[in-house]
Coordinates of C-alpha atoms and ligand atoms in Angstrom, one line a residue:
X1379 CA 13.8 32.8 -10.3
X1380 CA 13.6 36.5 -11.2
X1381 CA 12.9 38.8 -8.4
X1382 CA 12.9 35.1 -6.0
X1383 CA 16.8 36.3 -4.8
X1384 CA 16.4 37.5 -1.5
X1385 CA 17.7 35.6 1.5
X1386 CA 14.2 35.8 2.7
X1387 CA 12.3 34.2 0.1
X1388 CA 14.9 31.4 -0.6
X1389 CA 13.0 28.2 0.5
X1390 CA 14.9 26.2 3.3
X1391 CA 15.8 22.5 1.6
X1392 CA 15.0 19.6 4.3
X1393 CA 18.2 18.1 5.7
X1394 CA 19.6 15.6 3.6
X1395 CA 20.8 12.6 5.1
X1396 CA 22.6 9.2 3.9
X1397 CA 22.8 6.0 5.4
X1398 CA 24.6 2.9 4.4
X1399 CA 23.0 0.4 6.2
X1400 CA 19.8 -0.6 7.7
X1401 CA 21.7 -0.8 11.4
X1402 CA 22.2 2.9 10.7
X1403 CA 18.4 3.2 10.2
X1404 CA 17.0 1.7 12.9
X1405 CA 18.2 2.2 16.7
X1406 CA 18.5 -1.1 18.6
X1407 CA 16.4 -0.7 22.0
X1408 CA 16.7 -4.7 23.0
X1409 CA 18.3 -7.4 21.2
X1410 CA 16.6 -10.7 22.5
X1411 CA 13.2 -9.6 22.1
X1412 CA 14.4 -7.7 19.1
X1413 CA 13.2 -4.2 20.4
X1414 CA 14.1 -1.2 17.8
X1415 CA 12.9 2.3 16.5
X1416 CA 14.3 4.2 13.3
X1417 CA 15.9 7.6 13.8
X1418 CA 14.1 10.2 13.7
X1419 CA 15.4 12.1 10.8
X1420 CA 14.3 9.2 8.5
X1421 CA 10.7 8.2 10.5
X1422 CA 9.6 12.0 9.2
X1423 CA 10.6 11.0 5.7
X1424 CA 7.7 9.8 4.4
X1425 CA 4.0 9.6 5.5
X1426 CA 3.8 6.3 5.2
X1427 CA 6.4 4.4 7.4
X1428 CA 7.8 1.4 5.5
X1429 CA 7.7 -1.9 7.6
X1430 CA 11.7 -2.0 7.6
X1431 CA 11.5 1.4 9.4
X1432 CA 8.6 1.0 11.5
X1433 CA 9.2 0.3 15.1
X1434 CA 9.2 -3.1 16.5
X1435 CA 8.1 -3.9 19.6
X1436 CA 7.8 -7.3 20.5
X1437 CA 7.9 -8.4 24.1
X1438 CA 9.2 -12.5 23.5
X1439 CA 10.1 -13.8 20.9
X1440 CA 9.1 -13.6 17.1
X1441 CA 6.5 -17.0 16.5
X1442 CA 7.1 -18.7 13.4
X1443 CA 3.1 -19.2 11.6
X1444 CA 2.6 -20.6 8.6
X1445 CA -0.1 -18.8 5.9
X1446 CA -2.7 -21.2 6.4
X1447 CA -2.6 -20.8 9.7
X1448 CA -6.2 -21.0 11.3
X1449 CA -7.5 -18.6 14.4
X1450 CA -10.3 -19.8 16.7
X1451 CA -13.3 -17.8 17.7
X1452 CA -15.2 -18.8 20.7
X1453 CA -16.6 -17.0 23.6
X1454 CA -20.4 -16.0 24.8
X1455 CA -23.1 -16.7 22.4
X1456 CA -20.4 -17.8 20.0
X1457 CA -20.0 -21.0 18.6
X1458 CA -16.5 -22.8 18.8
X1459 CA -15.0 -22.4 15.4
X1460 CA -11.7 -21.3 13.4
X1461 CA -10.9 -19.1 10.3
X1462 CA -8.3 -19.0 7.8
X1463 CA -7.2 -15.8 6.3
X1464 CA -8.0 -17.2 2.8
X1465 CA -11.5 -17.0 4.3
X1466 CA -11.8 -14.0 6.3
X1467 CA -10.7 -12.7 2.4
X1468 CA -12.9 -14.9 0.8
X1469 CA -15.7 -13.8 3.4
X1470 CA -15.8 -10.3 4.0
X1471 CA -15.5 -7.0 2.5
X1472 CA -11.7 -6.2 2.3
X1473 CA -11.1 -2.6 3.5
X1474 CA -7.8 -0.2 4.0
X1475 CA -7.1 2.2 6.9
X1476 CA -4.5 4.6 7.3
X1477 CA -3.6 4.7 10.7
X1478 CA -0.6 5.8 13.5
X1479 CA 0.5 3.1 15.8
X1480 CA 2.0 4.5 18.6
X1481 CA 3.4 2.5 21.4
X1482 CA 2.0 4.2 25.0
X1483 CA 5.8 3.7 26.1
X1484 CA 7.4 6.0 23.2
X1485 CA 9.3 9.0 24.5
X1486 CA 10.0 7.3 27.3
X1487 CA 13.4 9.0 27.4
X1488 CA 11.7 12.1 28.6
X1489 CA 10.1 10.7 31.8
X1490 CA 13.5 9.5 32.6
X1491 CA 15.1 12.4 32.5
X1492 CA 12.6 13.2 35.3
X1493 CA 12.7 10.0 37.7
X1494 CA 14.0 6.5 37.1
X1495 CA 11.3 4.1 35.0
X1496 CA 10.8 0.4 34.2
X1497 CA 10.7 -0.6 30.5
X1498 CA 12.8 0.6 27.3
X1499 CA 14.2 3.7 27.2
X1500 CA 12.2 4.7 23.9
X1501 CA 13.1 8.1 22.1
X1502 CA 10.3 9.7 19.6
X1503 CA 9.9 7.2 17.3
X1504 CA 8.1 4.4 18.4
X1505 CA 5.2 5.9 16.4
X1506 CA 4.7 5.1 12.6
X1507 CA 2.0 5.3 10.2
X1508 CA 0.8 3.1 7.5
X1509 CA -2.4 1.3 5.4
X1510 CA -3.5 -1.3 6.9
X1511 CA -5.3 -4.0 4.9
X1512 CA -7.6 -6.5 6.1
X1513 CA -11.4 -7.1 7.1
X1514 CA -13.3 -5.4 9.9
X1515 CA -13.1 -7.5 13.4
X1516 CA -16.9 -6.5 13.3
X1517 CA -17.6 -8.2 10.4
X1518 CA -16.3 -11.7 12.1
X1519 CA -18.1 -10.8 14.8
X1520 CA -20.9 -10.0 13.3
X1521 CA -20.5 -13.6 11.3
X1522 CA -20.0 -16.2 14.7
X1523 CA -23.3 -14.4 15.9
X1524 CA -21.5 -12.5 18.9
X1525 CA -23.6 -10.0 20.7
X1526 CA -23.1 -6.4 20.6
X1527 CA -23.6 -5.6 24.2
X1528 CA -21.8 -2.9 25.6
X1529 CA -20.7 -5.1 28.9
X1530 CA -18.8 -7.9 26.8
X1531 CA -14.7 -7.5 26.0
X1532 CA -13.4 -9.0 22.9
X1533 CA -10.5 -10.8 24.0
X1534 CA -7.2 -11.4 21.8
X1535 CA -4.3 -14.4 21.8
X1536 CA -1.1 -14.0 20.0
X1537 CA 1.0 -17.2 19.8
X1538 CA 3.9 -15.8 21.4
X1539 CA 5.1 -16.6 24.9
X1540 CA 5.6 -13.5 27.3
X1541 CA 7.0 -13.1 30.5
X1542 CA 6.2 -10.0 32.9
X1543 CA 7.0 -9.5 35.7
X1544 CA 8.5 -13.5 35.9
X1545 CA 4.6 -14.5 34.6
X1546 CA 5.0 -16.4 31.5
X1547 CA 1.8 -16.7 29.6
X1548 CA 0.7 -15.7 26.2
X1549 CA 0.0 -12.8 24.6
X1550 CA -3.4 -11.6 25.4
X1551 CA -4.8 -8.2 25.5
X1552 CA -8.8 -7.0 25.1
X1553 CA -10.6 -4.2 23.7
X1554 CA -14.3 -2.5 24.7
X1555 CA -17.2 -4.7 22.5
X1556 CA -18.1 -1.2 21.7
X1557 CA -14.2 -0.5 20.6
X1558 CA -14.3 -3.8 18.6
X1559 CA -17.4 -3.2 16.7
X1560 CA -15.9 0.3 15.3
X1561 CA -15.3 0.3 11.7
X1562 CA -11.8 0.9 11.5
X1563 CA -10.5 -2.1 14.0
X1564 CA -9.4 -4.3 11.2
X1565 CA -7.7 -7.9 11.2
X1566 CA -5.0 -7.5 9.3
X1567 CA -2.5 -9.5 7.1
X1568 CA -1.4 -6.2 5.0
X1569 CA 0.8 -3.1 5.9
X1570 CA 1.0 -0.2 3.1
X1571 CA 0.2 -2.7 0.8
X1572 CA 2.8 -5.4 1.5
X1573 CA 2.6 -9.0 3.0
X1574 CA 2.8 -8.0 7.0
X1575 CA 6.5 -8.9 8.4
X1576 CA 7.0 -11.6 10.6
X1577 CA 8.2 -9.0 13.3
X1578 CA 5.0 -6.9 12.8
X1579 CA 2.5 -9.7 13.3
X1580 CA 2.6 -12.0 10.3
X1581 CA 0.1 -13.7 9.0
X1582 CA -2.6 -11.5 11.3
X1583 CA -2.7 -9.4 13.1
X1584 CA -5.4 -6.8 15.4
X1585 CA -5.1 -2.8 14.3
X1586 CA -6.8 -0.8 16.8
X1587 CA -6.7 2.8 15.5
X1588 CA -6.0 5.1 18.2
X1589 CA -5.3 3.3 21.0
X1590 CA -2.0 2.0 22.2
X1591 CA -0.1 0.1 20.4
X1592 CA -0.1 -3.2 22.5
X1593 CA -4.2 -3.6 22.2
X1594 CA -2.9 -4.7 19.1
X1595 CA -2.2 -8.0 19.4
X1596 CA 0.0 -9.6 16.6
X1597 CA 0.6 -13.1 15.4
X1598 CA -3.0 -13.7 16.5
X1599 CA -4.3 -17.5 17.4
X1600 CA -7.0 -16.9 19.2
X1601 CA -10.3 -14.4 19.5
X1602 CA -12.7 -14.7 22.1
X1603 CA -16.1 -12.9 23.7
X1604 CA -15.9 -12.2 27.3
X1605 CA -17.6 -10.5 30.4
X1606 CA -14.3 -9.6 31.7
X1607 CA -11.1 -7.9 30.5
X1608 CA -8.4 -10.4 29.4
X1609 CA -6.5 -12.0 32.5
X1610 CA -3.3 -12.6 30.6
X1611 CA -0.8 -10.5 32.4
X1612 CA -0.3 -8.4 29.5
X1613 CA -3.5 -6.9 30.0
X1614 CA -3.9 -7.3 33.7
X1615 CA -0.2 -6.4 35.2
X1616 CA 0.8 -4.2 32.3
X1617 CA -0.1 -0.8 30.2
X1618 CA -1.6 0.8 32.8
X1619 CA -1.1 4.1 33.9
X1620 CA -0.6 5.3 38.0
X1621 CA -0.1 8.6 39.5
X1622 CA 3.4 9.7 40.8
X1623 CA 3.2 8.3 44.0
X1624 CA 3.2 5.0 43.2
X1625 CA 5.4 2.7 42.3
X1626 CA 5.9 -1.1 41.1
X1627 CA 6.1 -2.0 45.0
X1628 CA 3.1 -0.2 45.8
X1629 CA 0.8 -0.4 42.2
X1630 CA -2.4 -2.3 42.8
X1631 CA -2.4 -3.2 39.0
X1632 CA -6.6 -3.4 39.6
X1633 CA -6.4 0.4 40.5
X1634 CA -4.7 1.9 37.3
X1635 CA -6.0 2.8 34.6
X1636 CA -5.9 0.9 31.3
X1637 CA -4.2 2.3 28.5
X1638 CA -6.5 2.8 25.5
X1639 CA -7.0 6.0 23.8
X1640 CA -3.9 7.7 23.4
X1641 CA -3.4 11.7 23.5
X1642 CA -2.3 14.4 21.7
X1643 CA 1.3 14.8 20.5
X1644 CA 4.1 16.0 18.7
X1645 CA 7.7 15.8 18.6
X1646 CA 10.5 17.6 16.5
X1647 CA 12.3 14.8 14.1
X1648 CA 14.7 17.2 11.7
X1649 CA 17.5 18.2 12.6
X1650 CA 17.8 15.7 15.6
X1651 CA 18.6 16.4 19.3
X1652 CA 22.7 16.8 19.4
X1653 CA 22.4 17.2 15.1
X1654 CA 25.3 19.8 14.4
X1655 CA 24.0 22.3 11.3
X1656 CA 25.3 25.0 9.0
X1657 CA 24.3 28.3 9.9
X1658 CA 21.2 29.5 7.2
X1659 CA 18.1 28.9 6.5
X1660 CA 17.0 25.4 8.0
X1661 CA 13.6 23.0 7.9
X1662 CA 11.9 22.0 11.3
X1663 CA 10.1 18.7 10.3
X1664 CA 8.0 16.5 12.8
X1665 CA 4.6 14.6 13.6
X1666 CA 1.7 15.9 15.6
X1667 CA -1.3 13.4 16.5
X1668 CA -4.7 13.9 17.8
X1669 CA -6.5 10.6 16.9
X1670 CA -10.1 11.0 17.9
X1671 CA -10.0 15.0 17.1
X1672 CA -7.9 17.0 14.5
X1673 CA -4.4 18.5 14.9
X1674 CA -5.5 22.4 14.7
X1675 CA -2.2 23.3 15.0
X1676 CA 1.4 23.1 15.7
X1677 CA 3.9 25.4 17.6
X1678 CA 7.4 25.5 16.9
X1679 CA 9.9 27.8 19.3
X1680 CA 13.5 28.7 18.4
X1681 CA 14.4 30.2 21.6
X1682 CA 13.7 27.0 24.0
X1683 CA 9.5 28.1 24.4
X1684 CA 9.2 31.9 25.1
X1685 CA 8.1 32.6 21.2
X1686 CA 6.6 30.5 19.0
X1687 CA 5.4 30.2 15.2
X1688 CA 3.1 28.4 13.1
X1689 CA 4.5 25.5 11.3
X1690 CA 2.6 24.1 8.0
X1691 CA 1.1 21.0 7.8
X1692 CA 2.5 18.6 4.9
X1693 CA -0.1 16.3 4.3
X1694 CA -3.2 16.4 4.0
X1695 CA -4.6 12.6 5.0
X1696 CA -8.1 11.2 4.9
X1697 CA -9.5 9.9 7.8
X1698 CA -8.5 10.4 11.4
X1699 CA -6.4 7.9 12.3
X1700 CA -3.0 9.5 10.8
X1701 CA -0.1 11.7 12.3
X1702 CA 0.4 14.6 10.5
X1703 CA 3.7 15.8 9.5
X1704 CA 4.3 19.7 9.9
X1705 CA 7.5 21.7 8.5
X1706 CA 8.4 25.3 9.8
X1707 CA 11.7 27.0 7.9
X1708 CA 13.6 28.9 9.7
X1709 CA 16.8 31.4 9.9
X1710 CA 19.0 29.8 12.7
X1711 CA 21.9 31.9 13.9
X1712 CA 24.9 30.4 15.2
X1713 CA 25.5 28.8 18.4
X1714 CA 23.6 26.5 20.6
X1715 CA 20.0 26.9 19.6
X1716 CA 17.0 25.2 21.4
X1717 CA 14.1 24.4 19.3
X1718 CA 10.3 22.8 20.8
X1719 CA 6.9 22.0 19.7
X1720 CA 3.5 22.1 21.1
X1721 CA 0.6 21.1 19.5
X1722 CA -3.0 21.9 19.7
X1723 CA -6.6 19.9 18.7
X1724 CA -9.1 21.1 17.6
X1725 CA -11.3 21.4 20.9
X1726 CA -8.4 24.2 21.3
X1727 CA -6.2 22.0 24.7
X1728 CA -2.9 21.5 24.1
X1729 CA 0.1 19.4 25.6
X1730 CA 1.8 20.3 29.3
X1731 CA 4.6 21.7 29.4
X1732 CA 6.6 19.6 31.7
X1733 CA 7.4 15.7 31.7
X1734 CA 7.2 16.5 35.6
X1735 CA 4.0 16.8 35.7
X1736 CA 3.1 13.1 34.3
X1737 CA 6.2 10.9 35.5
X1738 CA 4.7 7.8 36.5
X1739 CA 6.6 4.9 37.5
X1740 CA 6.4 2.3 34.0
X1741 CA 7.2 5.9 31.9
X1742 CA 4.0 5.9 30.1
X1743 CA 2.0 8.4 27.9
X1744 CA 4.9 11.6 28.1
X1745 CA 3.1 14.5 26.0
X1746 CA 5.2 17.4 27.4
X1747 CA 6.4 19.8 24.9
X1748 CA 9.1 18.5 22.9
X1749 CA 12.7 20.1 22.6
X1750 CA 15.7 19.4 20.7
X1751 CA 19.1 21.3 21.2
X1752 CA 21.4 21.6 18.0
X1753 CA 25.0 23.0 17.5
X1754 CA 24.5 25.9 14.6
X1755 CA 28.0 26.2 13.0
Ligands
LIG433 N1 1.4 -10.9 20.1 C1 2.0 -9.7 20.4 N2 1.3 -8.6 20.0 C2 1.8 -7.4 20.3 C3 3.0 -7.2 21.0 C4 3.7 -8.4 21.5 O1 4.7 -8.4 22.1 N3 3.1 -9.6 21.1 N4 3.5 -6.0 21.4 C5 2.4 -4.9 21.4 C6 2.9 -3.6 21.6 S1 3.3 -3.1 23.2 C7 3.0 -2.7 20.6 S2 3.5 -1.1 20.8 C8 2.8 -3.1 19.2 C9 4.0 -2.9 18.3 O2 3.7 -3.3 17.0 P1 4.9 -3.4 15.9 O3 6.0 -4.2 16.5 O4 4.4 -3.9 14.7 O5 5.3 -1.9 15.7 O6 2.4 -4.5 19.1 C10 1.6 -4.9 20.1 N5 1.2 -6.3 19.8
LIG434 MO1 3.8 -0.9 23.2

């Protein structure tokens, strides 16, 4: 420590935080579906989330499957037939992915502050990352003979029961043939190398990396080739995105766009919005996420955006599917302090500035900076 003593060089400690119980962990957004994200002090812990933290987001309620449980293929060109997980393990090349999934609905909250918005009022955390286990949806394909042409949809059936809008159907959802056949889309039964939960999908479920968390489809039963998107309402009357001047009256749910690829983003997790902290050196911690291109960097503010600073990056992840976490200490002085983020990818664009400037009526996709005020005592 010799010649280490000055204030300056002393390295800020991350905030320490303890919590007694898992309803402390995890912040209940619905009970019946169970709806629920962790907070956010304890989502930034670690780079992989653990299943118990991850958020759940489950629109009916949680089917019961057992592990032999069988899932049908059928569809154009495709034979009628079923598979067990046993063998789609037995069958195919068993491969892991590290990969964010992020529901297109997560800080929600920040559209609201805007405008009034259907659906739960989600803070910054239903995001998580983890390894995914399981064998590539383009190997099965590949398999039952199903064609690779760029007009067909590969369409997905979960086996629990839904109800939007007052339509009660299954869950079904589809992806792009072209998204389908990319090698990361796994079927999984695995999550950071742990039997999946029942809430997260158990025995299989789809992982689309880095598109919106509801293309994929958990508690799967069903997996079929189509010339058209799936009709289940989940797919047709849902996830979609509309400009501001439109509402639920109004939306011609054939007009919006689907939600898919999702965009660049970063929020502040530590300290959290309304945290009281000693006055001192402090750590900044959060996730940025860029899916399809690279974080090139992230932008922290202590004066509520008119300066900013570099924060570092703490991991350093393989593949492109992963958040990255960043951490930026800092001298905070006391007194109410408000601290943001931006991030920026690598083809040099970075987030808007204002959750004005994308309300939309179901309060998806919000990518405006993101700010936190704290007390500094
Ligand atoms: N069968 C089924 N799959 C589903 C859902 C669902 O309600 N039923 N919710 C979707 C949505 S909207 C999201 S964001 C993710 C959430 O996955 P998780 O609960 O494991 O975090 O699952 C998707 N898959
Ligand atoms: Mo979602």
């Amino acid at each position: 420590m010799i010649g280490q003593d000055s204030e300056d060089e002393a390295e800020a400690k991350p905030i320490v935080r303890r919590y007694n119980s898992m309803s402390e962990l995890m912040i209940e957004r619905n009970p019946e579906p169970y709806n629920a994200e962790p907070v956010p002090g304890a989502l930034i812990e670690r780079f992989l989330t653990p299943q118990n933290l991850f958020y759940v987001r489950s629109h009916g309620p949680v089917p019961d499957l057992p592990a032999d449980h069988r899932i049908e293929v059928g569809g154009i060109s495709v034979g009628e037939c079923s598979i067990s997980i046993a063998e789609l393990k037995a069958r195919f090349p068993v491969r892991t992915v590290t990969a964010v999934l992020q529901c297109a609905g997560n800080r929600r909250t920040d559209l609201q502050q805007v405008g009034k918005t259907s659906g739960d009022p989600w803070d910054i955390g239903a995001i998580g990352n983890a390894e995914w286990t399981g064998v590539r949806l383009a190997d099965l394909l590949d398999a039952v003979g199903a064609s690779d042409a760029s007009n067909l949809f590969v369409c997905f059936t979960g086996a629990d029961e839904v109800d939007v809008e007052g339509e009660v159907a299954p869950f079904g959802v589809s992806i792009a043939m072209t998204k389908a056949r990319a090698p990361d889309v796994l079927l999984a039964w695995a999550m950071n190398g742990e039997p999946l939960a029942s809430e997260h999908g158990a025995p299989l479920r789809l992982v689309v990396p880095g598109y919106a968390g509801v293309r994929s489809a958990k508690w799967l039963t069903r997996i079929e080739v189509k010339d058209t998107p799936s009709e289940a309402p989940i797919q047709a009357h849902d996830y979609k995105l509309f400009p501001a001047d439109v509402t639920s009256e109004t939306a011609d749910w054939t007009q919006g766009l689907t939600i898919n690829a999702m965009p660049l983003n970063a929020a502040i997790c530590s300290p959290g919005s309304g945290e009281s902290l000693p006055a001192g050196k402090v750590r900044i911690e959060g996730y940025a996420v860029a899916y399809e291109r690279d974080v090139s960097r992230v932008e922290v503010s202590l004066n509520g955006g008119r300066d900013w600073r570099q924060a570092d990056f703490s991991d350093d992840p393989d593949g492109q599917w992963s958040w990255q976490r960043w951490s930026l200490d800092a001298e905070l002085p006391k007194g109410r302090q408000h601290l943001v983020v931006r991030a920026f990818d690598d083809a040099g664009q970075g987030q808007p500035e204002l959750p004005d400037t994308m309300w939309n009526f179901a309060g998806y996709l919000c990518t405006a900076w993101h700010h936190v005020h704290v007390l500094v005592e």
